Amino acid sequence: MTTQVIVLNGGSSSGKSGIARCLQAVLPDPWLALGADTLVDAMPASLQASDAGIEFAADGGVSVGPEFRKLDAAWSKGVAAMVRAGARVIVDEVFLGGAASQQRWREALDGLDVLWVGVRCDGTVAAGRETARGDRVAGMAAAQAEAVHRGVVYDLEVDTTRTESLACARVIAARVG
């Protein structure tokens, strides 16, 4: 089968979005890049700082409530529907629940050819990127660096600690069938 979906999972500031943009540049066919930030940005402001939606704690922790969970389930099924309709999609995701998060995506993407990619980055390096970006809660990158990978099974892993996004994208592109 031909790869239809590339799921990039990694913590905040690990380099997923940069890899996704590079993949769009190096893959021969058009690919859409969609991710957790796309979902959060699409949510009403009232759910972006709410215990019913998603909350970002001062220490970098992230908690999600029932409305977020409902929208997230619809989101993953919607992404899968786009793929079933013929789009190729790169999913830029943060598996806050580790293996349970991957299982939700596995169920939504059932029957599709998916390449599961772990995007790793040393927590200290990711924290430095987080500070340089200035658009994230301090501590999120360090808190997520390892937690998002717990129990997750990948086809391929890349590490952006010392490797540029383009080089990682080329490694991933070589595995896309």
mmCIF file with all atom_site columns, C-alpha atoms in Angstrom, residues 23-175:
data_model
loop_
_atom_site.group_PDB
_atom_site.id
_atom_site.type_symbol
_atom_site.label_atom_id
_atom_site.label_alt_id
_atom_site.label_comp_id
_atom_site.label_asym_id
_atom_site.label_entity_id
_atom_site.label_seq_id
_atom_site.pdbx_PDB_ins_code
_atom_site.Cartn_x
_atom_site.Cartn_y
_atom_site.Cartn_z
_atom_site.occupancy
_atom_site.B_iso_or_equiv
_atom_site.pdbx_formal_charge
_atom_site.auth_seq_id
_atom_site.auth_comp_id
_atom_site.auth_asym_id
_atom_site.auth_atom_id
_atom_site.pdbx_PDB_model_num
ATOM 1   C CA . LEU A 1 23  ? 7.963   16.892 4.275  1.00 0.00 ? 23  LEU A CA 1
ATOM 2   C CA . GLN A 1 24  ? 5.555   18.974 2.199  1.00 0.00 ? 24  GLN A CA 1
ATOM 3   C CA . ALA A 1 25  ? 8.565   20.302 0.292  1.00 0.00 ? 25  ALA A CA 1
ATOM 4   C CA . VAL A 1 26  ? 10.359  16.975 -0.298 1.00 0.00 ? 26  VAL A CA 1
ATOM 5   C CA . LEU A 1 27  ? 7.483   14.561 -0.917 1.00 0.00 ? 27  LEU A CA 1
ATOM 6   C CA . PRO A 1 28  ? 6.519   14.331 -4.590 1.00 0.00 ? 28  PRO A CA 1
ATOM 7   C CA . ASP A 1 29  ? 2.745   14.561 -4.028 1.00 0.00 ? 29  ASP A CA 1
ATOM 8   C CA . PRO A 1 30  ? 0.792   17.273 -2.195 1.00 0.00 ? 30  PRO A CA 1
ATOM 9   C CA . TRP A 1 31  ? 0.283   16.615 1.520  1.00 0.00 ? 31  TRP A CA 1
ATOM 10  C CA . LEU A 1 32  ? -1.857  18.578 3.980  1.00 0.00 ? 32  LEU A CA 1
ATOM 11  C CA . ALA A 1 33  ? -0.301  19.341 7.365  1.00 0.00 ? 33  ALA A CA 1
ATOM 12  C CA . LEU A 1 34  ? -2.792  19.374 10.234 1.00 0.00 ? 34  LEU A CA 1
ATOM 13  C CA . GLY A 1 35  ? -2.190  19.145 13.913 1.00 0.00 ? 35  GLY A CA 1
ATOM 14  C CA . ALA A 1 36  ? -3.044  19.682 17.515 1.00 0.00 ? 36  ALA A CA 1
ATOM 15  C CA . ASP A 1 37  ? -2.438  23.431 17.166 1.00 0.00 ? 37  ASP A CA 1
ATOM 16  C CA . THR A 1 38  ? -4.873  23.510 14.224 1.00 0.00 ? 38  THR A CA 1
ATOM 17  C CA . LEU A 1 39  ? -7.577  21.989 16.426 1.00 0.00 ? 39  LEU A CA 1
ATOM 18  C CA . VAL A 1 40  ? -6.897  24.300 19.376 1.00 0.00 ? 40  VAL A CA 1
ATOM 19  C CA . ASP A 1 41  ? -6.844  27.371 17.102 1.00 0.00 ? 41  ASP A CA 1
ATOM 20  C CA . ALA A 1 42  ? -10.196 26.320 15.595 1.00 0.00 ? 42  ALA A CA 1
ATOM 21  C CA . MET A 1 43  ? -11.864 26.038 19.001 1.00 0.00 ? 43  MET A CA 1
ATOM 22  C CA . PRO A 1 44  ? -13.840 28.936 20.431 1.00 0.00 ? 44  PRO A CA 1
ATOM 23  C CA . ALA A 1 45  ? -11.842 31.124 22.809 1.00 0.00 ? 45  ALA A CA 1
ATOM 24  C CA . SER A 1 46  ? -14.123 30.041 25.653 1.00 0.00 ? 46  SER A CA 1
ATOM 25  C CA . LEU A 1 47  ? -12.714 26.493 25.389 1.00 0.00 ? 47  LEU A CA 1
ATOM 26  C CA . GLN A 1 48  ? -9.079  27.540 25.056 1.00 0.00 ? 48  GLN A CA 1
ATOM 27  C CA . ALA A 1 49  ? -8.767  28.373 28.741 1.00 0.00 ? 49  ALA A CA 1
ATOM 28  C CA . SER A 1 50  ? -11.476 26.310 30.360 1.00 0.00 ? 50  SER A CA 1
ATOM 29  C CA . ASP A 1 51  ? -11.728 23.161 32.431 1.00 0.00 ? 51  ASP A CA 1
ATOM 30  C CA . ALA A 1 52  ? -14.300 21.949 29.881 1.00 0.00 ? 52  ALA A CA 1
ATOM 31  C CA . GLY A 1 53  ? -11.863 22.579 27.025 1.00 0.00 ? 53  GLY A CA 1
ATOM 32  C CA . ILE A 1 54  ? -8.103  22.825 27.292 1.00 0.00 ? 54  ILE A CA 1
ATOM 33  C CA . GLU A 1 55  ? -6.042  24.561 29.942 1.00 0.00 ? 55  GLU A CA 1
ATOM 34  C CA . PHE A 1 56  ? -2.352  25.358 29.991 1.00 0.00 ? 56  PHE A CA 1
ATOM 35  C CA . ALA A 1 57  ? -1.020  25.567 33.552 1.00 0.00 ? 57  ALA A CA 1
ATOM 36  C CA . ALA A 1 58  ? 1.674   28.015 34.591 1.00 0.00 ? 58  ALA A CA 1
ATOM 37  C CA . ASP A 1 59  ? 4.102   25.088 35.059 1.00 0.00 ? 59  ASP A CA 1
ATOM 38  C CA . GLY A 1 60  ? 3.595   23.868 31.473 1.00 0.00 ? 60  GLY A CA 1
ATOM 39  C CA . GLY A 1 61  ? 1.067   21.187 32.303 1.00 0.00 ? 61  GLY A CA 1
ATOM 40  C CA . VAL A 1 62  ? -1.864  20.660 29.961 1.00 0.00 ? 62  VAL A CA 1
ATOM 41  C CA . SER A 1 63  ? -5.276  19.411 31.015 1.00 0.00 ? 63  SER A CA 1
ATOM 42  C CA . VAL A 1 64  ? -8.223  18.637 28.799 1.00 0.00 ? 64  VAL A CA 1
ATOM 43  C CA . GLY A 1 65  ? -11.890 18.483 29.650 1.00 0.00 ? 65  GLY A CA 1
ATOM 44  C CA . PRO A 1 66  ? -14.967 16.759 28.246 1.00 0.00 ? 66  PRO A CA 1
ATOM 45  C CA . GLU A 1 67  ? -15.717 19.284 25.494 1.00 0.00 ? 67  GLU A CA 1
ATOM 46  C CA . PHE A 1 68  ? -12.138 19.109 24.241 1.00 0.00 ? 68  PHE A CA 1
ATOM 47  C CA . ARG A 1 69  ? -12.266 15.306 24.257 1.00 0.00 ? 69  ARG A CA 1
ATOM 48  C CA . LYS A 1 70  ? -15.491 15.378 22.214 1.00 0.00 ? 70  LYS A CA 1
ATOM 49  C CA . LEU A 1 71  ? -14.025 17.829 19.679 1.00 0.00 ? 71  LEU A CA 1
ATOM 50  C CA . ASP A 1 72  ? -10.741 15.895 19.543 1.00 0.00 ? 72  ASP A CA 1
ATOM 51  C CA . ALA A 1 73  ? -12.604 12.655 18.741 1.00 0.00 ? 73  ALA A CA 1
ATOM 52  C CA . ALA A 1 74  ? -14.518 14.410 15.960 1.00 0.00 ? 74  ALA A CA 1
ATOM 53  C CA . TRP A 1 75  ? -11.272 15.985 14.736 1.00 0.00 ? 75  TRP A CA 1
ATOM 54  C CA . SER A 1 76  ? -9.435  12.666 14.356 1.00 0.00 ? 76  SER A CA 1
ATOM 55  C CA . LYS A 1 77  ? -12.415 11.104 12.579 1.00 0.00 ? 77  LYS A CA 1
ATOM 56  C CA . GLY A 1 78  ? -12.636 14.164 10.326 1.00 0.00 ? 78  GLY A CA 1
ATOM 57  C CA . VAL A 1 79  ? -8.958  13.917 9.420  1.00 0.00 ? 79  VAL A CA 1
ATOM 58  C CA . ALA A 1 80  ? -9.482  10.230 8.619  1.00 0.00 ? 80  ALA A CA 1
ATOM 59  C CA . ALA A 1 81  ? -12.470 11.126 6.420  1.00 0.00 ? 81  ALA A CA 1
ATOM 60  C CA . MET A 1 82  ? -10.312 13.589 4.482  1.00 0.00 ? 82  MET A CA 1
ATOM 61  C CA . VAL A 1 83  ? -7.764  10.830 3.883  1.00 0.00 ? 83  VAL A CA 1
ATOM 62  C CA . ARG A 1 84  ? -10.477 8.394  2.820  1.00 0.00 ? 84  ARG A CA 1
ATOM 63  C CA . ALA A 1 85  ? -11.672 11.064 0.367  1.00 0.00 ? 85  ALA A CA 1
ATOM 64  C CA . GLY A 1 86  ? -8.217  11.140 -1.248 1.00 0.00 ? 86  GLY A CA 1
ATOM 65  C CA . ALA A 1 87  ? -6.107  13.661 0.685  1.00 0.00 ? 87  ALA A CA 1
ATOM 66  C CA . ARG A 1 88  ? -2.680  12.746 2.006  1.00 0.00 ? 88  ARG A CA 1
ATOM 67  C CA . VAL A 1 89  ? -2.233  14.119 5.514  1.00 0.00 ? 89  VAL A CA 1
ATOM 68  C CA . ILE A 1 90  ? 0.652   14.759 7.876  1.00 0.00 ? 90  ILE A CA 1
ATOM 69  C CA . VAL A 1 91  ? -0.698  14.818 11.435 1.00 0.00 ? 91  VAL A CA 1
ATOM 70  C CA . ASP A 1 92  ? 1.398   16.973 13.807 1.00 0.00 ? 92  ASP A CA 1
ATOM 71  C CA . GLU A 1 93  ? 0.287   15.636 17.172 1.00 0.00 ? 93  GLU A CA 1
ATOM 72  C CA . VAL A 1 94  ? 1.135   15.623 20.882 1.00 0.00 ? 94  VAL A CA 1
ATOM 73  C CA . PHE A 1 95  ? 0.038   12.351 22.515 1.00 0.00 ? 95  PHE A CA 1
ATOM 74  C CA . LEU A 1 96  ? -0.624  13.778 25.977 1.00 0.00 ? 96  LEU A CA 1
ATOM 75  C CA . GLY A 1 97  ? -2.039  10.394 26.970 1.00 0.00 ? 97  GLY A CA 1
ATOM 76  C CA . GLY A 1 98  ? 0.834   8.401  25.444 1.00 0.00 ? 98  GLY A CA 1
ATOM 77  C CA . ALA A 1 99  ? -0.363  4.980  24.264 1.00 0.00 ? 99  ALA A CA 1
ATOM 78  C CA . ALA A 1 100 ? -4.049  5.832  24.907 1.00 0.00 ? 100 ALA A CA 1
ATOM 79  C CA . SER A 1 101 ? -3.765  8.819  22.563 1.00 0.00 ? 101 SER A CA 1
ATOM 80  C CA . GLN A 1 102 ? -2.193  6.653  19.876 1.00 0.00 ? 102 GLN A CA 1
ATOM 81  C CA . GLN A 1 103 ? -4.993  4.110  20.294 1.00 0.00 ? 103 GLN A CA 1
ATOM 82  C CA . ARG A 1 104 ? -7.631  6.799  19.644 1.00 0.00 ? 104 ARG A CA 1
ATOM 83  C CA . TRP A 1 105 ? -5.825  7.738  16.415 1.00 0.00 ? 105 TRP A CA 1
ATOM 84  C CA . ARG A 1 106 ? -5.409  4.055  15.463 1.00 0.00 ? 106 ARG A CA 1
ATOM 85  C CA . GLU A 1 107 ? -9.166  3.594  15.738 1.00 0.00 ? 107 GLU A CA 1
ATOM 86  C CA . ALA A 1 108 ? -9.905  6.707  13.650 1.00 0.00 ? 108 ALA A CA 1
ATOM 87  C CA . LEU A 1 109 ? -7.331  5.736  10.991 1.00 0.00 ? 109 LEU A CA 1
ATOM 88  C CA . ASP A 1 110 ? -8.302  2.056  10.872 1.00 0.00 ? 110 ASP A CA 1
ATOM 89  C CA . GLY A 1 111 ? -7.868  0.611  7.388  1.00 0.00 ? 111 GLY A CA 1
ATOM 90  C CA . LEU A 1 112 ? -5.559  3.404  6.210  1.00 0.00 ? 112 LEU A CA 1
ATOM 91  C CA . ASP A 1 113 ? -1.830  3.058  5.542  1.00 0.00 ? 113 ASP A CA 1
ATOM 92  C CA . VAL A 1 114 ? -0.216  5.054  8.347  1.00 0.00 ? 114 VAL A CA 1
ATOM 93  C CA . LEU A 1 115 ? 3.450   5.782  9.045  1.00 0.00 ? 115 LEU A CA 1
ATOM 94  C CA . TRP A 1 116 ? 3.858   6.368  12.796 1.00 0.00 ? 116 TRP A CA 1
ATOM 95  C CA . VAL A 1 117 ? 6.834   8.635  13.525 1.00 0.00 ? 117 VAL A CA 1
ATOM 96  C CA . GLY A 1 118 ? 8.215   9.558  16.921 1.00 0.00 ? 118 GLY A CA 1
ATOM 97  C CA . VAL A 1 119 ? 9.826   12.992 16.990 1.00 0.00 ? 119 VAL A CA 1
ATOM 98  C CA . ARG A 1 120 ? 12.214  13.097 19.906 1.00 0.00 ? 120 ARG A CA 1
ATOM 99  C CA . CYS A 1 121 ? 14.178  16.024 21.270 1.00 0.00 ? 121 CYS A CA 1
ATOM 100 C CA . ASP A 1 122 ? 16.173  16.369 24.468 1.00 0.00 ? 122 ASP A CA 1
ATOM 101 C CA . GLY A 1 123 ? 13.999  18.181 27.007 1.00 0.00 ? 123 GLY A CA 1
ATOM 102 C CA . THR A 1 124 ? 16.621  20.829 27.689 1.00 0.00 ? 124 THR A CA 1
ATOM 103 C CA . VAL A 1 125 ? 17.008  21.606 23.972 1.00 0.00 ? 125 VAL A CA 1
ATOM 104 C CA . ALA A 1 126 ? 13.221  21.700 23.503 1.00 0.00 ? 126 ALA A CA 1
ATOM 105 C CA . ALA A 1 127 ? 12.919  24.030 26.508 1.00 0.00 ? 127 ALA A CA 1
ATOM 106 C CA . GLY A 1 128 ? 15.465  26.370 24.906 1.00 0.00 ? 128 GLY A CA 1
ATOM 107 C CA . ARG A 1 129 ? 13.423  26.401 21.690 1.00 0.00 ? 129 ARG A CA 1
ATOM 108 C CA . GLU A 1 130 ? 10.285  27.033 23.726 1.00 0.00 ? 130 GLU A CA 1
ATOM 109 C CA . THR A 1 131 ? 11.882  30.095 25.320 1.00 0.00 ? 131 THR A CA 1
ATOM 110 C CA . ALA A 1 132 ? 13.112  31.370 21.945 1.00 0.00 ? 132 ALA A CA 1
ATOM 111 C CA . ARG A 1 133 ? 9.639   30.950 20.409 1.00 0.00 ? 133 ARG A CA 1
ATOM 112 C CA . GLY A 1 134 ? 7.976   32.942 23.142 1.00 0.00 ? 134 GLY A CA 1
ATOM 113 C CA . ASP A 1 135 ? 4.505   31.584 22.286 1.00 0.00 ? 135 ASP A CA 1
ATOM 114 C CA . ARG A 1 136 ? 4.382   28.618 24.668 1.00 0.00 ? 136 ARG A CA 1
ATOM 115 C CA . VAL A 1 137 ? 3.952   28.252 28.396 1.00 0.00 ? 137 VAL A CA 1
ATOM 116 C CA . ALA A 1 138 ? 7.364   27.757 29.984 1.00 0.00 ? 138 ALA A CA 1
ATOM 117 C CA . GLY A 1 139 ? 7.850   24.183 31.120 1.00 0.00 ? 139 GLY A CA 1
ATOM 118 C CA . MET A 1 140 ? 5.594   22.539 28.528 1.00 0.00 ? 140 MET A CA 1
ATOM 119 C CA . ALA A 1 141 ? 8.485   21.272 26.375 1.00 0.00 ? 141 ALA A CA 1
ATOM 120 C CA . ALA A 1 142 ? 10.371  19.717 29.288 1.00 0.00 ? 142 ALA A CA 1
ATOM 121 C CA . ALA A 1 143 ? 7.195   18.156 30.727 1.00 0.00 ? 143 ALA A CA 1
ATOM 122 C CA . GLN A 1 144 ? 6.217   16.582 27.405 1.00 0.00 ? 144 GLN A CA 1
ATOM 123 C CA . ALA A 1 145 ? 9.632   15.546 26.025 1.00 0.00 ? 145 ALA A CA 1
ATOM 124 C CA . GLU A 1 146 ? 9.383   11.946 27.244 1.00 0.00 ? 146 GLU A CA 1
ATOM 125 C CA . ALA A 1 147 ? 5.801   11.658 28.506 1.00 0.00 ? 147 ALA A CA 1
ATOM 126 C CA . VAL A 1 148 ? 4.215   11.789 25.023 1.00 0.00 ? 148 VAL A CA 1
ATOM 127 C CA . HIS A 1 149 ? 6.226   8.722  23.933 1.00 0.00 ? 149 HIS A CA 1
ATOM 128 C CA . ARG A 1 150 ? 5.268   6.410  26.850 1.00 0.00 ? 150 ARG A CA 1
ATOM 129 C CA . GLY A 1 151 ? 3.864   3.183  25.481 1.00 0.00 ? 151 GLY A CA 1
ATOM 130 C CA . VAL A 1 152 ? 3.693   4.498  21.904 1.00 0.00 ? 152 VAL A CA 1
ATOM 131 C CA . VAL A 1 153 ? 4.804   2.186  19.092 1.00 0.00 ? 153 VAL A CA 1
ATOM 132 C CA . TYR A 1 154 ? 6.477   3.749  16.058 1.00 0.00 ? 154 TYR A CA 1
ATOM 133 C CA . ASP A 1 155 ? 7.512   2.646  12.600 1.00 0.00 ? 155 ASP A CA 1
ATOM 134 C CA . LEU A 1 156 ? 10.326  5.190  12.717 1.00 0.00 ? 156 LEU A CA 1
ATOM 135 C CA . GLU A 1 157 ? 11.867  7.661  15.152 1.00 0.00 ? 157 GLU A CA 1
ATOM 136 C CA . VAL A 1 158 ? 13.835  10.814 14.462 1.00 0.00 ? 158 VAL A CA 1
ATOM 137 C CA . ASP A 1 159 ? 15.677  13.010 16.940 1.00 0.00 ? 159 ASP A CA 1
ATOM 138 C CA . THR A 1 160 ? 15.815  16.758 16.372 1.00 0.00 ? 160 THR A CA 1
ATOM 139 C CA . THR A 1 161 ? 18.170  17.450 19.261 1.00 0.00 ? 161 THR A CA 1
ATOM 140 C CA . ARG A 1 162 ? 21.088  17.827 16.839 1.00 0.00 ? 162 ARG A CA 1
ATOM 141 C CA . THR A 1 163 ? 19.460  17.050 13.483 1.00 0.00 ? 163 THR A CA 1
ATOM 142 C CA . GLU A 1 164 ? 17.761  19.674 11.316 1.00 0.00 ? 164 GLU A CA 1
ATOM 143 C CA . SER A 1 165 ? 14.123  19.327 10.256 1.00 0.00 ? 165 SER A CA 1
ATOM 144 C CA . LEU A 1 166 ? 15.027  18.844 6.601  1.00 0.00 ? 166 LEU A CA 1
ATOM 145 C CA . ALA A 1 167 ? 17.339  15.909 7.363  1.00 0.00 ? 167 ALA A CA 1
ATOM 146 C CA . CYS A 1 168 ? 14.629  14.313 9.526  1.00 0.00 ? 168 CYS A CA 1
ATOM 147 C CA . ALA A 1 169 ? 12.054  14.890 6.774  1.00 0.00 ? 169 ALA A CA 1
ATOM 148 C CA . ARG A 1 170 ? 14.291  13.157 4.245  1.00 0.00 ? 170 ARG A CA 1
ATOM 149 C CA . VAL A 1 171 ? 14.617  10.109 6.521  1.00 0.00 ? 171 VAL A CA 1
ATOM 150 C CA . ILE A 1 172 ? 10.832  9.985  6.881  1.00 0.00 ? 172 ILE A CA 1
ATOM 151 C CA . ALA A 1 173 ? 10.235  10.570 3.166  1.00 0.00 ? 173 ALA A CA 1
ATOM 152 C CA . ALA A 1 174 ? 12.477  7.592  2.371  1.00 0.00 ? 174 ALA A CA 1
ATOM 153 C CA . ARG A 1 175 ? 10.007  5.384  4.304  1.00 0.00 ? 175 ARG A CA 1
#
